[in-house]
GROMACS .gro file of C-alpha atoms in nm:
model
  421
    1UNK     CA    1  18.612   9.160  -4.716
    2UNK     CA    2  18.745   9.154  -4.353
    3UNK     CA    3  18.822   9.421  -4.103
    4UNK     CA    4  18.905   9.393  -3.734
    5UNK     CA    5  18.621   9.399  -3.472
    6UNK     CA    6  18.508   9.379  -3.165
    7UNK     CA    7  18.661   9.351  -2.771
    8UNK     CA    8  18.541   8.981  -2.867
    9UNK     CA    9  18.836   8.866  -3.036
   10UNK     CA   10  18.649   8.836  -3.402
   11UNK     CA   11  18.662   9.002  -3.744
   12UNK     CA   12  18.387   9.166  -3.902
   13UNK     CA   13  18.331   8.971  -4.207
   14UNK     CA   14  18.078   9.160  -4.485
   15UNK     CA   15  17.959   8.984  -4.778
   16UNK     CA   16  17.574   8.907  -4.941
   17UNK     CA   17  17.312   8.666  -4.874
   18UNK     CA   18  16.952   8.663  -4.999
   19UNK     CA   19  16.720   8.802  -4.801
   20UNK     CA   20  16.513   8.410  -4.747
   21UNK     CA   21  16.831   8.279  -4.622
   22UNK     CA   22  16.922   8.575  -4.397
   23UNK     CA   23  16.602   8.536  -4.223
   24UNK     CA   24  16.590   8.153  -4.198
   25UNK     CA   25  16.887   8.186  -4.040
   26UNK     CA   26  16.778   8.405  -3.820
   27UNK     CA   27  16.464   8.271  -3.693
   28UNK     CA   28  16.651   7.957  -3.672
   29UNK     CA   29  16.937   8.072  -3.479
   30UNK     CA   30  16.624   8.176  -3.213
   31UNK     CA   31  16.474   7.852  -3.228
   32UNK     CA   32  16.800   7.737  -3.083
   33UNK     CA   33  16.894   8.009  -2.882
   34UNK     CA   34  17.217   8.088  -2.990
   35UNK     CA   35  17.395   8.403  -3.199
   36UNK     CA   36  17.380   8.391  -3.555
   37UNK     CA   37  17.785   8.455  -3.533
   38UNK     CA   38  17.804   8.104  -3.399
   39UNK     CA   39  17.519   7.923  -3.664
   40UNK     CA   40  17.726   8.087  -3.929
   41UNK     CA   41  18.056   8.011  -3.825
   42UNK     CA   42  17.949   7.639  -3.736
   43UNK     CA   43  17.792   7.629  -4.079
   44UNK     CA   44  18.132   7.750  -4.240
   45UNK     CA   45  18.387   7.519  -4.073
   46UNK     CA   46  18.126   7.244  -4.175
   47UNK     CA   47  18.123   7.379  -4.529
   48UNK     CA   48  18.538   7.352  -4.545
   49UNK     CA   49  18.559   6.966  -4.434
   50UNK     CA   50  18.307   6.846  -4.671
   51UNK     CA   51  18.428   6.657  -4.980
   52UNK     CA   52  18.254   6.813  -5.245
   53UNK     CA   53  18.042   7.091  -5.316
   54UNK     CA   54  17.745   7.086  -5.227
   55UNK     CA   55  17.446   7.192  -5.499
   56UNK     CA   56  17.395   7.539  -5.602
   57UNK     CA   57  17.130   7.762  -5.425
   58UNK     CA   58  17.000   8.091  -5.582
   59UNK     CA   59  17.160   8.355  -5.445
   60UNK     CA   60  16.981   8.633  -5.683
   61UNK     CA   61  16.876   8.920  -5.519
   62UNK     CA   62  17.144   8.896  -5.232
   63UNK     CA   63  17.242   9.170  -5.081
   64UNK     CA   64  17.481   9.299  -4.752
   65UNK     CA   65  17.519   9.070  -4.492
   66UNK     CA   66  17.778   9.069  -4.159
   67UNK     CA   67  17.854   8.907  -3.947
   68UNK     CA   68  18.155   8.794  -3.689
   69UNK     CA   69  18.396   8.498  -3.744
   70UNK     CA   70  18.707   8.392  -3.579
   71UNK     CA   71  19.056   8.574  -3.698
   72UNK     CA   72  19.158   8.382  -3.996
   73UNK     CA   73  18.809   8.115  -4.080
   74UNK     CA   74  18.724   8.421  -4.330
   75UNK     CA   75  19.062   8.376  -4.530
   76UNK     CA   76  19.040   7.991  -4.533
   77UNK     CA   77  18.695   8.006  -4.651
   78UNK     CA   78  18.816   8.233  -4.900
   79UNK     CA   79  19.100   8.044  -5.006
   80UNK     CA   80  18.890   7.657  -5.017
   81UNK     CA   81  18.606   7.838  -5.245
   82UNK     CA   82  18.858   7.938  -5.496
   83UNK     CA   83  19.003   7.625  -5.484
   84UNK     CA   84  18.628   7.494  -5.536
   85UNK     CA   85  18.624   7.758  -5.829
   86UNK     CA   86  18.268   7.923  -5.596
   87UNK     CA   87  18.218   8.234  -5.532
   88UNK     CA   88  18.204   8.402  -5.210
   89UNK     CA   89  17.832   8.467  -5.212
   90UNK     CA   90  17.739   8.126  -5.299
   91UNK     CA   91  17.994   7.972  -5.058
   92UNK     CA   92  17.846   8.135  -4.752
   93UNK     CA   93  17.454   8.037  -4.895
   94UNK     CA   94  17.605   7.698  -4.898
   95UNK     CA   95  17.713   7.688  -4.564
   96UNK     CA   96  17.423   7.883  -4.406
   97UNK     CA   97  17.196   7.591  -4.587
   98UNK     CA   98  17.443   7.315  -4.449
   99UNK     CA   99  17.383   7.477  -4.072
  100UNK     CA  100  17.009   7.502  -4.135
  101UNK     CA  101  16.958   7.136  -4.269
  102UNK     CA  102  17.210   6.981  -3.945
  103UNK     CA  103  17.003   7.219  -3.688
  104UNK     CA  104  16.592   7.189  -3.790
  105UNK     CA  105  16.372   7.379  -3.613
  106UNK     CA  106  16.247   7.184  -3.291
  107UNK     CA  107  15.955   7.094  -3.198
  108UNK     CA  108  15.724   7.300  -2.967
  109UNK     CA  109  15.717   7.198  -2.644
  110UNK     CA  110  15.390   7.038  -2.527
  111UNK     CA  111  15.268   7.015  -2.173
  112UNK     CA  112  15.171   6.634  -2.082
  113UNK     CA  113  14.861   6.788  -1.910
  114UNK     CA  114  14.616   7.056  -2.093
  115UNK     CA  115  14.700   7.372  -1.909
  116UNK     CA  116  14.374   7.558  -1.753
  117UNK     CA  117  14.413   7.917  -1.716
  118UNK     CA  118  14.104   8.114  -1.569
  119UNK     CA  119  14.101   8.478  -1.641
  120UNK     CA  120  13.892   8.626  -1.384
  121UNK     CA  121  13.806   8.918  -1.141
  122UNK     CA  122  13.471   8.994  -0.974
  123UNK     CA  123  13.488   9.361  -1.152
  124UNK     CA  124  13.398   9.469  -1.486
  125UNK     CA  125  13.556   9.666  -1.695
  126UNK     CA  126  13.908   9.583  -1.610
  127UNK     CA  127  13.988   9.398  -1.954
  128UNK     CA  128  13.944   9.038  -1.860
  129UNK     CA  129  13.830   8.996  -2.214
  130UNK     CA  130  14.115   9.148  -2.390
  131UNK     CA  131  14.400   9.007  -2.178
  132UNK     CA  132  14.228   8.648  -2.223
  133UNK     CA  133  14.254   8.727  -2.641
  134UNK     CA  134  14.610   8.890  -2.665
  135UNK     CA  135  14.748   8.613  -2.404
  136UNK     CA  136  14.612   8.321  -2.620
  137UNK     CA  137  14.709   8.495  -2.957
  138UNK     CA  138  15.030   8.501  -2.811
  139UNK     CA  139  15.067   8.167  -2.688
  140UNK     CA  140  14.964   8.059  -3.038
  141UNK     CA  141  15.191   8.274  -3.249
  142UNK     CA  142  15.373   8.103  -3.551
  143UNK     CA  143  15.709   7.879  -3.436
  144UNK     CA  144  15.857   7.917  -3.719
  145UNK     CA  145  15.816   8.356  -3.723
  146UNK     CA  146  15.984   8.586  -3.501
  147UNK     CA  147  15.792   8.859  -3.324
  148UNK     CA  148  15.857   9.118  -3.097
  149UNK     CA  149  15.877   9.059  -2.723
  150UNK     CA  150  15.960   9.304  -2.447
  151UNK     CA  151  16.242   9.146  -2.250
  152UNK     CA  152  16.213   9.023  -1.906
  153UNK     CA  153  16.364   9.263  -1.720
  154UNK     CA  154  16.168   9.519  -1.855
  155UNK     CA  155  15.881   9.434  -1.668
  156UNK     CA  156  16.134   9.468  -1.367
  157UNK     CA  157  16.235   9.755  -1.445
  158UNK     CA  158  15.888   9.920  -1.463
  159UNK     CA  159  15.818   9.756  -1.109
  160UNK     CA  160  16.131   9.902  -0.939
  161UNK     CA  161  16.044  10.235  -1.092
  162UNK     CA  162  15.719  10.192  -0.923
  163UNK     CA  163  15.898  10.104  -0.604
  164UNK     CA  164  16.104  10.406  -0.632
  165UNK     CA  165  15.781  10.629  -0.676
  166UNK     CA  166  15.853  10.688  -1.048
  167UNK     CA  167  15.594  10.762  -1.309
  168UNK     CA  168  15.726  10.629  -1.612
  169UNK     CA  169  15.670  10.275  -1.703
  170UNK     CA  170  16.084  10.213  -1.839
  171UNK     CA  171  16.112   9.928  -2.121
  172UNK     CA  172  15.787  10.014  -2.273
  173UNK     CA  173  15.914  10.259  -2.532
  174UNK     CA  174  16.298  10.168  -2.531
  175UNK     CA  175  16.397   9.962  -2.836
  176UNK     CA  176  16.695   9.802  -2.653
  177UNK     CA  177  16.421   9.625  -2.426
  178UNK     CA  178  16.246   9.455  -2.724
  179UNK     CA  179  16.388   9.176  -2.875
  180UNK     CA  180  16.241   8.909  -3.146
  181UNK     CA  181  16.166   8.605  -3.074
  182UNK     CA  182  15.983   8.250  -3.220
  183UNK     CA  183  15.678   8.233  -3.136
  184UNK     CA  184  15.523   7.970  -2.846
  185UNK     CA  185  15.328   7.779  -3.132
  186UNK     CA  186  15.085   7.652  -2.881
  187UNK     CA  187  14.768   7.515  -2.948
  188UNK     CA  188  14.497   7.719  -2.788
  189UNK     CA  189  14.135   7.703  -2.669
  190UNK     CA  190  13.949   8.039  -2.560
  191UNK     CA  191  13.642   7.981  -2.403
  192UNK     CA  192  13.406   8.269  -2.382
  193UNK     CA  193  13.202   8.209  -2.014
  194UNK     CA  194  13.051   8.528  -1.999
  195UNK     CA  195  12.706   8.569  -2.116
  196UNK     CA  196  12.805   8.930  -2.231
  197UNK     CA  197  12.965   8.758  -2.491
  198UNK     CA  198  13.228   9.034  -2.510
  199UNK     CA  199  13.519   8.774  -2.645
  200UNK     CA  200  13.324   8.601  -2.901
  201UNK     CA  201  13.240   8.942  -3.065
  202UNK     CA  202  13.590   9.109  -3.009
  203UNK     CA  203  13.713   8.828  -3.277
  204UNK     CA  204  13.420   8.860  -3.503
  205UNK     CA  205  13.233   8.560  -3.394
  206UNK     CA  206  12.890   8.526  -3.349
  207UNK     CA  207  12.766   8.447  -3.063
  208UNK     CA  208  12.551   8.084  -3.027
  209UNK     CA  209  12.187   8.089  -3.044
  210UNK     CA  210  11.932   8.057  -2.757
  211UNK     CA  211  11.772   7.784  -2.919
  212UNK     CA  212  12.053   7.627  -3.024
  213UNK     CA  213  12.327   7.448  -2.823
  214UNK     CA  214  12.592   7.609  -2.582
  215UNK     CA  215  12.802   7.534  -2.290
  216UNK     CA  216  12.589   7.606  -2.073
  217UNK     CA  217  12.380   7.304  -2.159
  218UNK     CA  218  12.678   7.076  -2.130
  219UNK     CA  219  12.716   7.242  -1.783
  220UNK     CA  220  12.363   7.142  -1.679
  221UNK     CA  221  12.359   6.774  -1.879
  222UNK     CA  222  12.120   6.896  -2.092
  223UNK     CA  223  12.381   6.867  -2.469
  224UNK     CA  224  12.184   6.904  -2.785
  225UNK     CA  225  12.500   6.781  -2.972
  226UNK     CA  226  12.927   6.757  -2.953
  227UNK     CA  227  13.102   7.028  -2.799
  228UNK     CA  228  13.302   7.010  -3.054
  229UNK     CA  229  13.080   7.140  -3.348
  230UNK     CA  230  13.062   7.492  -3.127
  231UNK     CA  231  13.381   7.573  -3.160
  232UNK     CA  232  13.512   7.816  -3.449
  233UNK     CA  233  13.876   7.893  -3.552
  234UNK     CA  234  14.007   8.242  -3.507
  235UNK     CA  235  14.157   8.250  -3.881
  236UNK     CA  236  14.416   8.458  -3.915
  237UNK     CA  237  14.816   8.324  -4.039
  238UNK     CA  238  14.967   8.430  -3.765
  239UNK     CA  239  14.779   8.147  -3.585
  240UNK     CA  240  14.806   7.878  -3.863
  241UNK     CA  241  14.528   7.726  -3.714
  242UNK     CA  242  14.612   7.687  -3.367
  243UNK     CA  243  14.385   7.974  -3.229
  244UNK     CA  244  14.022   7.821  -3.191
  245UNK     CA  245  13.724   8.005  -2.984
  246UNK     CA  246  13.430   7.842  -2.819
  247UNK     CA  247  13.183   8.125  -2.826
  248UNK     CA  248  12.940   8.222  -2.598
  249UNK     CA  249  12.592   8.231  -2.552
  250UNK     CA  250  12.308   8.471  -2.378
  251UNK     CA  251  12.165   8.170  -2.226
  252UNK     CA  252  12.446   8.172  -1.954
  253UNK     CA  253  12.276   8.407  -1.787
  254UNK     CA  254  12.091   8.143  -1.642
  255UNK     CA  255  12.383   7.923  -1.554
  256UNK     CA  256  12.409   7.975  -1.172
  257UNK     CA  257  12.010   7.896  -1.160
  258UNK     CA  258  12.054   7.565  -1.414
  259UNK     CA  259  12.380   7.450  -1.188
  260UNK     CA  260  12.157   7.498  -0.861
  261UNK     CA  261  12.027   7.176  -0.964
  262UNK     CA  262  12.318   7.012  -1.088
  263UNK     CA  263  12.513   6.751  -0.850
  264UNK     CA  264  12.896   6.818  -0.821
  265UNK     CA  265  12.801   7.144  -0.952
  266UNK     CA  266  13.134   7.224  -0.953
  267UNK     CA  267  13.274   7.005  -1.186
  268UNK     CA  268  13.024   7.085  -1.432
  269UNK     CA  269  13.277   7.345  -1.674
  270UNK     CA  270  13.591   7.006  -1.624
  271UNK     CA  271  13.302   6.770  -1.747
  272UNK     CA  272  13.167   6.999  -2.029
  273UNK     CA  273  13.569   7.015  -2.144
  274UNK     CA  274  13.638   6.693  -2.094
  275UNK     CA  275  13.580   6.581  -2.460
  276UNK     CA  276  13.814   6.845  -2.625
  277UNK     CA  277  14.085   6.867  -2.392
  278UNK     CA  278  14.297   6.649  -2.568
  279UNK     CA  279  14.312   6.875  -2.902
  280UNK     CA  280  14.476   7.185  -2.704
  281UNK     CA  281  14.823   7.253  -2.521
  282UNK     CA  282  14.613   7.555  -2.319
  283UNK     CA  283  14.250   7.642  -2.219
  284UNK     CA  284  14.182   8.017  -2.137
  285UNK     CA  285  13.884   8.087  -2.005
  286UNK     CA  286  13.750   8.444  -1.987
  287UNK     CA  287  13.555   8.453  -1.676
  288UNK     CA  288  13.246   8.667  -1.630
  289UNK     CA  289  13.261   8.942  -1.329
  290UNK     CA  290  13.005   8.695  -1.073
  291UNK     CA  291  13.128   8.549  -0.777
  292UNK     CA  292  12.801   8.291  -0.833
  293UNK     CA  293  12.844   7.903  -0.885
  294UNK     CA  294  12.992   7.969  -1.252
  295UNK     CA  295  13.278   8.115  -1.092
  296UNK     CA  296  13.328   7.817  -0.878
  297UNK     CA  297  13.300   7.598  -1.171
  298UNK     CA  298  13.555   7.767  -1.313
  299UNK     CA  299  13.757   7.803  -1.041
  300UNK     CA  300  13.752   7.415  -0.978
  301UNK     CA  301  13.826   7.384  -1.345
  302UNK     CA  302  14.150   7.565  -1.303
  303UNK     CA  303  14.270   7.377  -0.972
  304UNK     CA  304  14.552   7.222  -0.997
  305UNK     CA  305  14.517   6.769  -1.020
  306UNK     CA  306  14.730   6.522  -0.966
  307UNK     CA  307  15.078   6.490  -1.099
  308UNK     CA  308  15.039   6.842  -1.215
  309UNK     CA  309  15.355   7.079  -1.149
  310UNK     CA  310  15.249   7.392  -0.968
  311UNK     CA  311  15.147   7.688  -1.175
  312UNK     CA  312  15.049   7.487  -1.443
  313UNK     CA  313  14.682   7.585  -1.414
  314UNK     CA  314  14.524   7.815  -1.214
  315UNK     CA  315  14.416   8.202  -1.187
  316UNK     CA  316  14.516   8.500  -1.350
  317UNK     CA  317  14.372   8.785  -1.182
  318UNK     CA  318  14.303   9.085  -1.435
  319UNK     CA  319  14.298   9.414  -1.187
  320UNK     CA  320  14.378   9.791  -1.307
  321UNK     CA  321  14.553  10.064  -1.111
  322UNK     CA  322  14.221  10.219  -0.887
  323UNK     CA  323  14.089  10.133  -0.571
  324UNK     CA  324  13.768   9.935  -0.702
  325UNK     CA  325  14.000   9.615  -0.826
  326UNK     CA  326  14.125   9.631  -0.492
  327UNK     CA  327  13.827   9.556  -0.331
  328UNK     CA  328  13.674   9.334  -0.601
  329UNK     CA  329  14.034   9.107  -0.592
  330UNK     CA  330  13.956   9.040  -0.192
  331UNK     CA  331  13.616   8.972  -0.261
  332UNK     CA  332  13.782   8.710  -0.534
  333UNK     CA  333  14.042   8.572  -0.334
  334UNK     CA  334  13.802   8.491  -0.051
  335UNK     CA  335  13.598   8.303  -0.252
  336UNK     CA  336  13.865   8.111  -0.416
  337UNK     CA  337  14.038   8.075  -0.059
  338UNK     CA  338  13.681   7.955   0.067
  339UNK     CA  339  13.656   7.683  -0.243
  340UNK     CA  340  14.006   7.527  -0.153
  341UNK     CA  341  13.914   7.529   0.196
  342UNK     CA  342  13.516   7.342   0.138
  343UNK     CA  343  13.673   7.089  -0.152
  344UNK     CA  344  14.039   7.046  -0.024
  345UNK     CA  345  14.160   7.130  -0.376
  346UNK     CA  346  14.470   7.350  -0.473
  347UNK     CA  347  14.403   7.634  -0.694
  348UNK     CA  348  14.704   7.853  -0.777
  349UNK     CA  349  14.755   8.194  -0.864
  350UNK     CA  350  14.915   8.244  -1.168
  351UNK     CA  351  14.960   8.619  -1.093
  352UNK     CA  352  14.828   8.924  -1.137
  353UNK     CA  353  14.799   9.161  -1.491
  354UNK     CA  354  14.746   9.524  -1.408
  355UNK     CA  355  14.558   9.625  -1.704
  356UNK     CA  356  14.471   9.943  -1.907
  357UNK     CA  357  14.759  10.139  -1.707
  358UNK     CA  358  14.883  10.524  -1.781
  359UNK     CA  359  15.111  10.725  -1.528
  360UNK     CA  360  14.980  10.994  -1.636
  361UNK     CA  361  14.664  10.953  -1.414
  362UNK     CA  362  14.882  11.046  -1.146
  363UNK     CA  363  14.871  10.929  -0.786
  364UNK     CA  364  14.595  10.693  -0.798
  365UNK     CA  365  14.724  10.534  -1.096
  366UNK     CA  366  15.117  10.528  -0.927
  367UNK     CA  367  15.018  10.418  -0.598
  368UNK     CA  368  14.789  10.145  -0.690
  369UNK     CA  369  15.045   9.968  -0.876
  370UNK     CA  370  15.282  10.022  -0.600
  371UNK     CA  371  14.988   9.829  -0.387
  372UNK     CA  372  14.993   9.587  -0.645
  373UNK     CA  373  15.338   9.518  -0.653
  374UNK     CA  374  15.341   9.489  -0.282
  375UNK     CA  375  15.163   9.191  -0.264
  376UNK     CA  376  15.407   8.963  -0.381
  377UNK     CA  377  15.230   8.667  -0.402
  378UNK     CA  378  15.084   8.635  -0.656
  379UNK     CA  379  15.304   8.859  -0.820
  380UNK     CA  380  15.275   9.132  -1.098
  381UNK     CA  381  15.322   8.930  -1.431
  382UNK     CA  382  15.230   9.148  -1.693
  383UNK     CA  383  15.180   9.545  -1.712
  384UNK     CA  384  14.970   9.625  -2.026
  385UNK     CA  385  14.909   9.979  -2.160
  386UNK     CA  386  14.648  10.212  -2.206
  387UNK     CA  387  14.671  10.218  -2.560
  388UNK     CA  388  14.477  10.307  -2.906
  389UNK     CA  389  14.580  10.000  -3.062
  390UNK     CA  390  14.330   9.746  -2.792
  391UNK     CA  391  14.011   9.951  -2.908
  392UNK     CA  392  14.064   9.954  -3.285
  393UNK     CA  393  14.161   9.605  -3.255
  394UNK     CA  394  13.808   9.557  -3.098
  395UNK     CA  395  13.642   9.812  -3.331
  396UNK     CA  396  13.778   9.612  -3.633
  397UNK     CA  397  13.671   9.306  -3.504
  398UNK     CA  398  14.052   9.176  -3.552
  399UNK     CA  399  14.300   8.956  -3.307
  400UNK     CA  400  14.567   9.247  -3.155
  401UNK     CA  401  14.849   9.056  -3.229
  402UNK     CA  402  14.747   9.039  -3.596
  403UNK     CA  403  14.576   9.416  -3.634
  404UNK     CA  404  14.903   9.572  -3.450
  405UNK     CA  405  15.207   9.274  -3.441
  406UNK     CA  406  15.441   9.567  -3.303
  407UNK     CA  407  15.220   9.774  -3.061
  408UNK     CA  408  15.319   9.804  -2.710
  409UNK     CA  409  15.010   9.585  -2.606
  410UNK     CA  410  15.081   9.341  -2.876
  411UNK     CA  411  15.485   9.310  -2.696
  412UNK     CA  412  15.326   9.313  -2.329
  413UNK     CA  413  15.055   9.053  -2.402
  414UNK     CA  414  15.360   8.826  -2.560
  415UNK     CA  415  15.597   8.926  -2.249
  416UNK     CA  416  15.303   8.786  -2.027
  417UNK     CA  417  15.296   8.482  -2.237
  418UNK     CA  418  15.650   8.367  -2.154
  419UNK     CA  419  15.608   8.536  -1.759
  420UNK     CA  420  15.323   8.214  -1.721
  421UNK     CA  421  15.413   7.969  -1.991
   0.00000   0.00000   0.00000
């Protein structure tokens, strides 16, 4: 059945499709970036010039489905499946099918250099750790699934509020500033640096013996086997494999003295990498709060090389809203500033994630992010949430983006994703 619509000059059409088809339609429909309207009127005009019917597809279990068509495609459809002696229902499965198979998914989008992202600040406890986790679950979220991402502009919006000396954080809690999307499908390295080991056991790893091998004795050219055989998947579906962890080891807490004695000291984390770079679209590395030579090695790791487009690779500065990240980010920069300076190397800034925020800590909370957002470059690219969701996640030993797909932190750490990807 038909009825008039919209201001848009279409007819609401309402008929039944099973549920599979409904949502293969839909995710598709994202993939390409278009309205399901159009997939499903392309898919019907397509459907009316073919020659013969196509073959039958199960439409048990269908139920209500809408949609919007051009005045008058709803009665010719109508009137060329009678002729085709097909129902309704199985007419539009037919031509939903016929769109999907002439519009496949396509393929993710690789960068032609292994993006380096080092997740840093010289303070701890801002939630280095769990921004470098949700941002590489989220990079490495299923293609071929949607999940819920908070819009663009929200983030904007929560920015000018701050500007305006509002306390709310707007597009956090409003539904109409979600919307679902694929997922980036990326493949993804995170590489624990910190001798805390805090990422390794927030996904249930265990962290590498002492008397076994680790990074850090790739660092100092001292390998007791391939990098390689270190490194664990995260296993979880949403990640279908692409998630993978190189966990960390106490021994790094004797890093900066081992690379005292190491020539081009810092290259030692690009050398250790080297071998595995190839098998990964993005490396994350979750720094550990030192401004000693490990955080130069990382630093130089994230620089940006040659042929490289800017803000590829580089630093993403983790800060929340109090006056200690202040001070620690200067102390930071500096030494970042000072390492492109000594090695004539470029080493962007990615932006900055104000972490672990709530209004409701009043003026410290409100006027730090103001101070944040005042500093323009590098800009505010992700606002995450104070939230209950983060610390089960950790308590369970589970990804975020897996333990809670549809928590505020879970939509922030994918907004991020697409603010830097």
């Amino acid at each position: 059945m038909s009825s008039p619509a919209t201001s848009s000059d279409r007819e609401k059409v309402v008929s039944k499709l099973p549920g599979w088809l409904r949502q293969n339609v839909k995710i598709r429909a994202a993939q390409r970036g278009i309205e399901i309207q159009a997939a499903v009127e392309q898919g019907i005009r397509d459907w009316c010039a073919l020659a013969s019917t196509p073959a039958a597809i199960d439409t048990s279990g269908a139920d209500s489905f809408s949609t919007f068509l051009p005045p008058g495609q709803w009665d010719e459809f109508r009137q060329i499946a009678a002729e085709r002696r097909v129902s309704l229902i199985q007419g539009l499965a037919q031509s939903v099918q016929l769109w999907l198979d002439s519009h496949p998914a396509p393929d993710v989008e690789r960068p032609e250099v292994t993006r380096r992202i080092i997740v840093c600040n010289q303070k701890g406890g801002v939630g280095k750790t769990a921004i470098t986790a949700g941002l590489g679950e989220a990079l490495a979220e299923d293609a071929n699934s949607l999940h819920a991402v908070r819009v663009a502009k929200a983030l904007a919006e929560a920015l000018r509020a701050s500007d305006n000396g509002s306390d709310d954080m707007p597009g956090c809690e409003d539904p109409l500033s979600v919307e679902n999307l694929p997922g980036l499908g990326l493949r993804v390295l995170l590489v624990d640096f910190d001798p805390q080991c805090h990422l390794t056991n927030q996904l249930g790893a265990a962290p590498l013996p002492m008397n076994g091998d680790s990074l850090t004795n790739h660092m100092a050219g001292d390998p007791k086997g391939d990098l390689r055989d270190l490194i664990v998947s995260v296993d979880d579906e949403a990640f279908g494999g692409r998630l993978h962890l190189l966990p960390a080891c106490n021994d790094a807490f004797l890093l900066d003295v081992r690379l005292s004695a190491v020539r081009a000291r810092e290259s030692a984390l690009e050398r250790a990498l080297a071998p595995v770079e190839a098998d990964y679209d993005v490396i994350l590395v979750d720094c550990p709060p030192s401004l000693g030579l490990s955080m130069d090695a990382a630093a130089y790791y994230g620089r940006r090389r040659d042929g490289e487009k800017l803000g590829q690779s580089g630093a993403l500065i983790v800060v929340q809203a109090e006056d200690s990240s202040a001070d620690a980010y200067e102390l930071l920069t500096t030494q970042i500033d000072d390492l492109r300076g000594d090695l004539q190397v470029d080493i962007d800034y990615l932006g900055i994630v104000v972490n672990l925020y709530d209004s409701r800590r009043g003026f410290i909370a409100t006027s730090s992010l103001q101070g944040w957002v005042d500093i323009k470059d590098p800009r505010v690219v992700g606002l995450i949430g104070d939230l209950k969701e983060q610390k089960e996640a950790v308590r369970m030993k589970r990804p975020l983006l897996s333990y809670a797909p549809k928590s505020q932190q879970a939509i922030g750490m994918r907004a991020l994703a697409r603010e830097i990807v």
